[in-house]
């Protein structure tokens, strides 16, 4: 195995272990995040998508020599890899038609070995490409942008408006970071109120809503909402800016809360160099598969009140939200959020190495630390 292939194998082993551990954390009812209920489940679904992308990329190395990651910053693959994955998905059927079936390739490989007494590299690459394309075609991966879904519908008893929990995701091409968005938004559209709210101000049980629903539940606004989310999901935009833009651009929509989960940076010994102290200590971890650290941030902005709209003969103003920004916390103000949480997931052996080196307290200052040990996640250490 070449040094490049060895490094790639270590990277994929590390990121797969990290994402598997993070998914365990998100789905564990003892997890601190589980108090958010449906939120953890939604994030876990996107982590599973991301994990499938890495599985496909790993298979792709069987016939392609290059795979680039953002070594000095996010530790995640560069955006070009996601574009190539999507392009391969679109072309999968056409390319598979030109590659022999797996059974035929195995027979050819066995025959080649018997006749030539050497390994059939060209046939092996064809087999790897076939398996990769079949995988890409059938699996749900983490794409450059994932359209919104409505995951929950209810009614606010105070306003008698239906409200939706809507989520979507994007991979930011500049920061090379996966981002997951969730927004709770009330809908004052007369048609949706008539349809979804009964005479007692509760959700109309006679209406069958097969959740999750692709897109925003309001069909008249669904396409515009998709267009909005695709244009307003960049990492450079603060959650407050996105919430204000949503409030401004849609007359009947009233965003009450917006969350953004930023996955990363990811640190892996001998692969990434995005933090010299972390890299130096992780390099001392005995088992390479345990020499990693994954961080993520949960950002939230919420409405503290609503400014009533005004209708007049010559001008009118829509109802607007007053979003709370915690100016008492300089970092919250910088991020443009009401609150935020920094989290870190690390294998037990790697945490011990950081602790022994006297670096744990400094590195994890301001973080909620979660330790992965024997397939379980231990929090509040």
CSV table of C-alpha atoms in Angstrom, one decimal:
chain,number,residue,atom,x,y,z
A,1,UNK,CA,0.0,0.0,0.0
A,2,UNK,CA,1.4,3.4,-0.9
A,3,UNK,CA,1.8,6.2,1.7
A,4,UNK,CA,-1.0,8.1,0.0
A,5,UNK,CA,-3.4,5.1,0.1
A,6,UNK,CA,-2.4,4.4,3.7
A,7,UNK,CA,-3.2,8.0,4.7
A,8,UNK,CA,-6.5,7.7,2.9
A,9,UNK,CA,-7.4,4.5,4.6
A,10,UNK,CA,-6.6,6.0,8.0
A,11,UNK,CA,-8.6,9.1,7.2
A,12,UNK,CA,-11.7,7.1,6.1
A,13,UNK,CA,-11.4,4.8,9.2
A,14,UNK,CA,-11.2,7.9,11.5
A,15,UNK,CA,-14.1,9.9,9.9
A,16,UNK,CA,-16.3,6.7,9.7
A,17,UNK,CA,-15.7,6.1,13.4
A,18,UNK,CA,-16.4,9.7,14.2
A,19,UNK,CA,-19.7,9.8,12.3
A,20,UNK,CA,-20.8,6.5,13.7
A,21,UNK,CA,-20.1,7.8,17.2
A,22,UNK,CA,-21.9,11.0,16.5
A,23,UNK,CA,-25.0,9.1,15.3
A,24,UNK,CA,-25.0,7.0,18.4
A,25,UNK,CA,-24.9,10.2,20.5
A,26,UNK,CA,-27.7,11.8,18.5
A,27,UNK,CA,-30.0,8.8,18.9
A,28,UNK,CA,-29.2,8.1,22.6
A,29,UNK,CA,-32.0,9.1,24.8
A,30,UNK,CA,-29.5,9.8,27.5
A,31,UNK,CA,-27.8,12.4,25.3
A,32,UNK,CA,-27.9,16.0,26.4
A,33,UNK,CA,-29.2,16.9,22.8
A,34,UNK,CA,-32.0,14.4,23.1
A,35,UNK,CA,-34.0,16.9,25.2
A,36,UNK,CA,-34.6,18.6,21.9
A,37,UNK,CA,-36.5,15.5,20.8
A,38,UNK,CA,-37.1,15.5,17.1
A,39,UNK,CA,-34.1,17.8,16.5
A,40,UNK,CA,-31.6,15.0,17.4
A,41,UNK,CA,-33.4,12.6,15.1
A,42,UNK,CA,-33.2,15.0,12.1
A,43,UNK,CA,-29.5,15.6,12.6
A,44,UNK,CA,-28.9,11.8,12.9
A,45,UNK,CA,-30.6,11.4,9.5
A,46,UNK,CA,-28.1,13.8,7.9
A,47,UNK,CA,-25.2,12.2,9.6
A,48,UNK,CA,-26.3,8.9,8.1
A,49,UNK,CA,-26.3,10.5,4.7
A,50,UNK,CA,-22.8,11.9,5.3
A,51,UNK,CA,-21.6,8.5,6.4
A,52,UNK,CA,-23.0,7.0,3.1
A,53,UNK,CA,-21.1,9.6,1.1
A,54,UNK,CA,-17.9,8.6,2.8
A,55,UNK,CA,-18.6,5.0,2.1
A,56,UNK,CA,-19.0,5.8,-1.6
A,57,UNK,CA,-15.8,8.0,-1.7
A,58,UNK,CA,-13.9,5.2,-0.1
A,59,UNK,CA,-15.0,2.8,-2.8
A,60,UNK,CA,-14.2,5.4,-5.4
A,61,UNK,CA,-10.5,5.2,-4.4
A,62,UNK,CA,-10.5,1.7,-5.8
A,63,UNK,CA,-10.3,3.1,-9.4
A,64,UNK,CA,-9.5,6.8,-8.8
A,65,UNK,CA,-6.2,8.0,-7.4
A,66,UNK,CA,-7.2,11.3,-5.8
A,67,UNK,CA,-9.4,12.5,-3.0
A,68,UNK,CA,-8.9,16.0,-1.5
A,69,UNK,CA,-9.8,17.2,1.9
A,70,UNK,CA,-9.5,20.6,3.6
A,71,UNK,CA,-6.5,19.6,5.7
A,72,UNK,CA,-5.8,23.0,7.1
A,73,UNK,CA,-9.3,24.1,8.0
A,74,UNK,CA,-12.4,21.9,8.2
A,75,UNK,CA,-10.9,18.5,7.9
A,76,UNK,CA,-13.8,17.5,5.7
A,77,UNK,CA,-13.6,16.8,1.9
A,78,UNK,CA,-13.4,19.7,-0.5
A,79,UNK,CA,-16.6,20.7,-2.2
A,80,UNK,CA,-15.5,19.3,-5.6
A,81,UNK,CA,-15.9,15.8,-4.2
A,82,UNK,CA,-19.6,16.3,-3.6
A,83,UNK,CA,-20.1,17.7,-7.1
A,84,UNK,CA,-18.3,14.6,-8.5
A,85,UNK,CA,-20.5,12.3,-6.4
A,86,UNK,CA,-23.7,13.9,-7.8
A,87,UNK,CA,-22.4,13.8,-11.3
A,88,UNK,CA,-21.5,10.1,-11.0
A,89,UNK,CA,-25.0,9.5,-9.7
A,90,UNK,CA,-26.6,11.1,-12.8
A,91,UNK,CA,-24.3,9.1,-15.1
A,92,UNK,CA,-24.4,5.8,-13.2
A,93,UNK,CA,-26.8,3.9,-15.5
A,94,UNK,CA,-24.9,4.9,-18.7
A,95,UNK,CA,-21.5,4.0,-17.2
A,96,UNK,CA,-22.8,0.7,-15.7
A,97,UNK,CA,-24.0,-0.4,-19.2
A,98,UNK,CA,-20.4,-0.3,-20.4
A,99,UNK,CA,-19.0,-2.4,-17.5
A,100,UNK,CA,-19.4,-6.2,-17.3
A,101,UNK,CA,-21.6,-7.6,-14.6
A,102,UNK,CA,-19.9,-8.4,-11.3
A,103,UNK,CA,-20.2,-12.2,-11.8
A,104,UNK,CA,-18.5,-11.9,-15.3
A,105,UNK,CA,-15.7,-9.7,-13.9
A,106,UNK,CA,-15.0,-12.3,-11.1
A,107,UNK,CA,-14.7,-15.0,-13.7
A,108,UNK,CA,-12.4,-12.9,-15.8
A,109,UNK,CA,-10.2,-12.1,-12.8
A,110,UNK,CA,-9.9,-15.8,-11.8
A,111,UNK,CA,-9.0,-16.7,-15.4
A,112,UNK,CA,-6.5,-13.9,-15.6
A,113,UNK,CA,-4.7,-15.0,-12.4
A,114,UNK,CA,-4.5,-18.6,-13.6
A,115,UNK,CA,-3.2,-17.7,-17.0
A,116,UNK,CA,-0.8,-14.8,-16.1
A,117,UNK,CA,0.1,-15.7,-12.5
A,118,UNK,CA,-0.4,-12.0,-11.5
A,119,UNK,CA,-3.0,-9.7,-10.1
A,120,UNK,CA,-5.5,-8.3,-12.7
A,121,UNK,CA,-5.4,-4.6,-11.7
A,122,UNK,CA,-7.4,-3.4,-14.7
A,123,UNK,CA,-10.2,-5.8,-14.0
A,124,UNK,CA,-10.1,-5.0,-10.3
A,125,UNK,CA,-10.6,-1.3,-11.1
A,126,UNK,CA,-13.5,-2.2,-13.3
A,127,UNK,CA,-15.0,-4.2,-10.4
A,128,UNK,CA,-14.4,-1.3,-8.0
A,129,UNK,CA,-16.1,1.1,-10.4
A,130,UNK,CA,-19.1,-1.1,-10.8
A,131,UNK,CA,-19.6,-1.5,-7.1
A,132,UNK,CA,-19.1,2.2,-6.6
A,133,UNK,CA,-21.7,3.2,-9.2
A,134,UNK,CA,-24.2,0.7,-7.9
A,135,UNK,CA,-23.7,2.1,-4.4
A,136,UNK,CA,-24.0,5.8,-5.6
A,137,UNK,CA,-27.1,5.0,-7.6
A,138,UNK,CA,-28.9,3.3,-4.7
A,139,UNK,CA,-27.8,5.2,-1.6
A,140,UNK,CA,-29.0,8.5,-0.2
A,141,UNK,CA,-25.9,10.6,0.2
A,142,UNK,CA,-25.2,14.1,1.6
A,143,UNK,CA,-25.4,16.3,-1.5
A,144,UNK,CA,-24.3,19.9,-2.1
A,145,UNK,CA,-27.8,20.9,-1.2
A,146,UNK,CA,-30.7,18.9,0.2
A,147,UNK,CA,-34.2,20.3,-0.3
A,148,UNK,CA,-36.4,21.1,2.6
A,149,UNK,CA,-38.8,18.7,4.3
A,150,UNK,CA,-41.6,19.4,6.8
A,151,UNK,CA,-41.1,17.1,9.7
A,152,UNK,CA,-43.8,18.3,12.2
A,153,UNK,CA,-47.1,20.2,12.0
A,154,UNK,CA,-49.0,21.7,15.0
A,155,UNK,CA,-51.0,24.7,16.0
A,156,UNK,CA,-50.0,27.6,18.2
A,157,UNK,CA,-52.9,27.9,20.7
A,158,UNK,CA,-52.1,31.6,21.3
A,159,UNK,CA,-52.2,32.7,17.6
A,160,UNK,CA,-54.4,29.9,16.2
A,161,UNK,CA,-51.9,29.6,13.4
A,162,UNK,CA,-50.5,26.3,12.1
A,163,UNK,CA,-46.8,26.0,12.5
A,164,UNK,CA,-44.2,23.7,10.8
A,165,UNK,CA,-40.8,22.3,11.7
A,166,UNK,CA,-38.9,22.4,8.4
A,167,UNK,CA,-35.3,21.2,7.9
A,168,UNK,CA,-32.8,21.2,5.0
A,169,UNK,CA,-29.1,20.8,4.6
A,170,UNK,CA,-26.2,22.1,2.6
A,171,UNK,CA,-22.4,21.6,2.2
A,172,UNK,CA,-20.8,25.0,2.3
A,173,UNK,CA,-18.4,25.2,-0.6
A,174,UNK,CA,-16.2,27.9,0.9
A,175,UNK,CA,-15.9,26.6,4.4
A,176,UNK,CA,-16.1,22.9,3.3
A,177,UNK,CA,-18.5,22.2,6.2
A,178,UNK,CA,-21.8,20.3,6.4
A,179,UNK,CA,-24.6,22.5,7.7
A,180,UNK,CA,-28.0,21.3,8.9
A,181,UNK,CA,-30.9,23.9,9.2
A,182,UNK,CA,-34.2,23.7,11.1
A,183,UNK,CA,-36.8,26.4,11.3
A,184,UNK,CA,-40.1,26.6,13.3
A,185,UNK,CA,-42.4,28.8,11.3
A,186,UNK,CA,-46.0,29.9,11.7
A,187,UNK,CA,-48.2,30.2,8.7
A,188,UNK,CA,-51.0,32.9,8.6
A,189,UNK,CA,-52.2,32.0,5.1
A,190,UNK,CA,-56.0,32.0,5.2
A,191,UNK,CA,-56.2,28.8,3.1
A,192,UNK,CA,-53.8,26.8,5.4
A,193,UNK,CA,-55.6,28.1,8.6
A,194,UNK,CA,-59.0,26.9,7.2
A,195,UNK,CA,-57.5,23.6,6.2
A,196,UNK,CA,-55.4,22.8,9.3
A,197,UNK,CA,-57.0,24.5,12.3
A,198,UNK,CA,-60.3,23.2,13.6
A,199,UNK,CA,-63.0,25.3,15.4
A,200,UNK,CA,-61.3,24.6,18.8
A,201,UNK,CA,-58.1,26.1,17.6
A,202,UNK,CA,-56.4,22.7,17.4
A,203,UNK,CA,-54.8,20.7,14.6
A,204,UNK,CA,-57.6,19.4,12.3
A,205,UNK,CA,-57.4,15.6,12.8
A,206,UNK,CA,-59.6,15.1,9.7
A,207,UNK,CA,-56.6,16.2,7.6
A,208,UNK,CA,-54.2,13.4,6.8
A,209,UNK,CA,-50.6,14.7,6.7
A,210,UNK,CA,-48.2,11.9,5.7
A,211,UNK,CA,-45.1,13.3,7.5
A,212,UNK,CA,-42.4,13.9,6.5
A,213,UNK,CA,-43.6,16.0,3.6
A,214,UNK,CA,-41.2,17.1,0.9
A,215,UNK,CA,-40.9,20.9,0.9
A,216,UNK,CA,-42.8,23.4,2.9
A,217,UNK,CA,-46.3,22.1,3.7
A,218,UNK,CA,-47.9,25.2,2.2
A,219,UNK,CA,-48.0,24.3,-1.6
A,220,UNK,CA,-48.4,27.9,-2.7
A,221,UNK,CA,-45.1,28.9,-1.1
A,222,UNK,CA,-43.2,25.6,-1.4
A,223,UNK,CA,-41.2,26.4,-4.6
A,224,UNK,CA,-40.3,29.9,-3.4
A,225,UNK,CA,-39.2,28.5,0.0
A,226,UNK,CA,-36.9,26.0,-1.7
A,227,UNK,CA,-35.4,28.8,-3.8
A,228,UNK,CA,-35.0,30.9,-0.6
A,229,UNK,CA,-33.3,28.2,1.4
A,230,UNK,CA,-30.9,27.4,-1.5
A,231,UNK,CA,-29.8,31.1,-1.7
A,232,UNK,CA,-29.8,31.7,2.1
A,233,UNK,CA,-27.8,28.8,3.6
A,234,UNK,CA,-24.2,30.0,3.3
A,235,UNK,CA,-22.0,29.6,6.4
A,236,UNK,CA,-21.1,33.3,6.0
A,237,UNK,CA,-24.7,34.3,6.8
A,238,UNK,CA,-25.5,34.4,10.5
A,239,UNK,CA,-28.6,32.6,11.7
A,240,UNK,CA,-30.1,36.0,12.6
A,241,UNK,CA,-29.6,37.2,9.0
A,242,UNK,CA,-31.3,34.1,7.6
A,243,UNK,CA,-34.2,34.4,10.0
A,244,UNK,CA,-34.7,38.1,9.2
A,245,UNK,CA,-34.5,37.5,5.4
A,246,UNK,CA,-37.1,34.7,5.8
A,247,UNK,CA,-39.4,36.9,7.8
A,248,UNK,CA,-39.1,39.7,5.3
A,249,UNK,CA,-39.5,37.7,2.1
A,250,UNK,CA,-42.6,35.8,3.0
A,251,UNK,CA,-45.7,37.8,4.0
A,252,UNK,CA,-47.6,34.9,5.6
A,253,UNK,CA,-44.6,33.1,7.2
A,254,UNK,CA,-43.5,34.0,10.7
A,255,UNK,CA,-40.2,32.3,11.7
A,256,UNK,CA,-40.2,31.7,15.5
A,257,UNK,CA,-36.9,29.8,15.8
A,258,UNK,CA,-34.0,28.9,13.5
A,259,UNK,CA,-31.3,26.4,14.4
A,260,UNK,CA,-28.1,25.7,12.5
A,261,UNK,CA,-25.9,22.7,13.2
A,262,UNK,CA,-22.4,23.2,11.9
A,263,UNK,CA,-20.5,19.8,11.7
A,264,UNK,CA,-16.8,20.2,12.1
A,265,UNK,CA,-14.0,20.9,12.1
A,266,UNK,CA,-12.6,17.3,12.2
A,267,UNK,CA,-9.1,16.6,13.4
A,268,UNK,CA,-7.2,13.4,12.5
A,269,UNK,CA,-3.6,12.6,13.4
A,270,UNK,CA,-1.2,12.6,10.5
A,271,UNK,CA,-3.9,13.8,8.1
A,272,UNK,CA,-5.2,17.2,9.1
A,273,UNK,CA,-3.1,20.1,10.4
A,274,UNK,CA,-5.9,22.5,11.4
A,275,UNK,CA,-4.7,22.7,15.0
A,276,UNK,CA,-1.0,22.1,15.8
A,277,UNK,CA,-1.6,21.3,19.5
A,278,UNK,CA,-4.3,18.8,18.8
A,279,UNK,CA,-2.3,17.3,15.9
A,280,UNK,CA,0.8,16.9,18.1
A,281,UNK,CA,-1.0,15.1,20.9
A,282,UNK,CA,-3.2,12.9,18.7
A,283,UNK,CA,0.0,11.7,16.9
A,284,UNK,CA,0.9,10.0,20.2
A,285,UNK,CA,-2.3,7.9,20.4
A,286,UNK,CA,-1.3,4.3,20.1
A,287,UNK,CA,-4.1,3.1,17.8
A,288,UNK,CA,-4.5,5.3,14.6
A,289,UNK,CA,-8.2,4.5,14.5
A,290,UNK,CA,-8.6,6.3,17.8
A,291,UNK,CA,-6.5,9.4,16.9
A,292,UNK,CA,-9.3,11.8,16.0
A,293,UNK,CA,-11.5,14.6,17.4
A,294,UNK,CA,-14.8,15.8,15.9
A,295,UNK,CA,-16.4,19.1,16.9
A,296,UNK,CA,-19.8,20.7,16.1
A,297,UNK,CA,-21.7,23.8,17.0
A,298,UNK,CA,-25.5,24.2,17.5
A,299,UNK,CA,-26.6,27.8,16.9
A,300,UNK,CA,-30.1,29.1,17.7
A,301,UNK,CA,-32.0,32.4,17.2
A,302,UNK,CA,-35.5,32.9,18.3
A,303,UNK,CA,-38.2,35.5,18.2
A,304,UNK,CA,-38.8,37.3,21.5
A,305,UNK,CA,-41.9,39.0,20.2
A,306,UNK,CA,-43.9,40.0,17.2
A,307,UNK,CA,-44.5,43.5,15.9
A,308,UNK,CA,-48.1,43.7,14.5
A,309,UNK,CA,-48.5,44.6,10.9
A,310,UNK,CA,-50.3,47.7,9.7
A,311,UNK,CA,-52.7,48.1,6.7
A,312,UNK,CA,-53.5,51.5,5.3
A,313,UNK,CA,-54.9,53.0,2.1
A,314,UNK,CA,-51.5,54.0,0.7
A,315,UNK,CA,-49.0,51.8,2.5
A,316,UNK,CA,-48.9,48.7,4.7
A,317,UNK,CA,-46.4,46.9,6.8
A,318,UNK,CA,-46.3,43.1,7.4
A,319,UNK,CA,-46.1,41.5,10.8
A,320,UNK,CA,-42.4,41.2,11.8
A,321,UNK,CA,-40.5,39.2,14.3
A,322,UNK,CA,-38.2,40.7,16.9
A,323,UNK,CA,-35.3,38.3,17.2
A,324,UNK,CA,-33.3,38.1,20.4
A,325,UNK,CA,-29.5,38.4,20.1
A,326,UNK,CA,-27.6,37.8,23.3
A,327,UNK,CA,-25.4,40.9,23.4
A,328,UNK,CA,-24.3,40.0,26.9
A,329,UNK,CA,-22.3,37.2,25.4
A,330,UNK,CA,-19.7,38.6,22.9
A,331,UNK,CA,-19.4,35.3,21.0
A,332,UNK,CA,-23.2,35.0,20.7
A,333,UNK,CA,-23.4,38.5,19.4
A,334,UNK,CA,-20.5,37.8,16.9
A,335,UNK,CA,-22.3,34.7,15.6
A,336,UNK,CA,-25.7,36.5,15.4
A,337,UNK,CA,-27.5,34.1,17.7
A,338,UNK,CA,-29.7,34.0,20.8
A,339,UNK,CA,-27.5,31.1,22.1
A,340,UNK,CA,-25.0,28.5,20.9
A,341,UNK,CA,-23.4,25.3,22.1
A,342,UNK,CA,-20.0,23.9,21.2
A,343,UNK,CA,-19.6,20.1,21.3
A,344,UNK,CA,-16.7,17.8,21.0
A,345,UNK,CA,-16.6,14.0,20.4
A,346,UNK,CA,-13.4,12.1,21.1
A,347,UNK,CA,-12.4,8.4,21.6
A,348,UNK,CA,-11.4,7.5,25.2
A,349,UNK,CA,-7.8,6.8,24.3
A,350,UNK,CA,-7.4,10.2,22.5
A,351,UNK,CA,-9.0,12.0,25.4
A,352,UNK,CA,-6.6,10.3,27.8
A,353,UNK,CA,-3.6,11.4,25.7
A,354,UNK,CA,-4.8,15.0,25.7
A,355,UNK,CA,-5.5,14.9,29.5
A,356,UNK,CA,-2.1,13.3,30.2
A,357,UNK,CA,-0.4,16.1,28.1
A,358,UNK,CA,-2.2,18.7,30.2
A,359,UNK,CA,-3.9,20.1,27.1
A,360,UNK,CA,-7.5,18.8,27.7
A,361,UNK,CA,-8.7,21.8,29.7
A,362,UNK,CA,-7.3,24.4,27.3
A,363,UNK,CA,-8.5,22.6,24.1
A,364,UNK,CA,-12.0,21.9,25.5
A,365,UNK,CA,-12.6,25.3,27.1
A,366,UNK,CA,-16.1,26.3,26.2
A,367,UNK,CA,-17.0,22.8,24.8
A,368,UNK,CA,-19.3,20.1,26.0
A,369,UNK,CA,-17.2,17.0,25.8
A,370,UNK,CA,-18.5,13.6,24.9
A,371,UNK,CA,-16.2,10.5,25.0
A,372,UNK,CA,-16.7,7.5,22.8
A,373,UNK,CA,-15.8,4.3,24.6
A,374,UNK,CA,-16.8,0.7,23.6
A,375,UNK,CA,-19.5,1.9,21.3
A,376,UNK,CA,-21.1,4.1,23.9
A,377,UNK,CA,-20.9,7.9,24.4
A,378,UNK,CA,-20.2,9.3,27.9
A,379,UNK,CA,-21.0,13.0,28.3
A,380,UNK,CA,-20.5,15.6,31.0
A,381,UNK,CA,-16.9,14.6,31.7
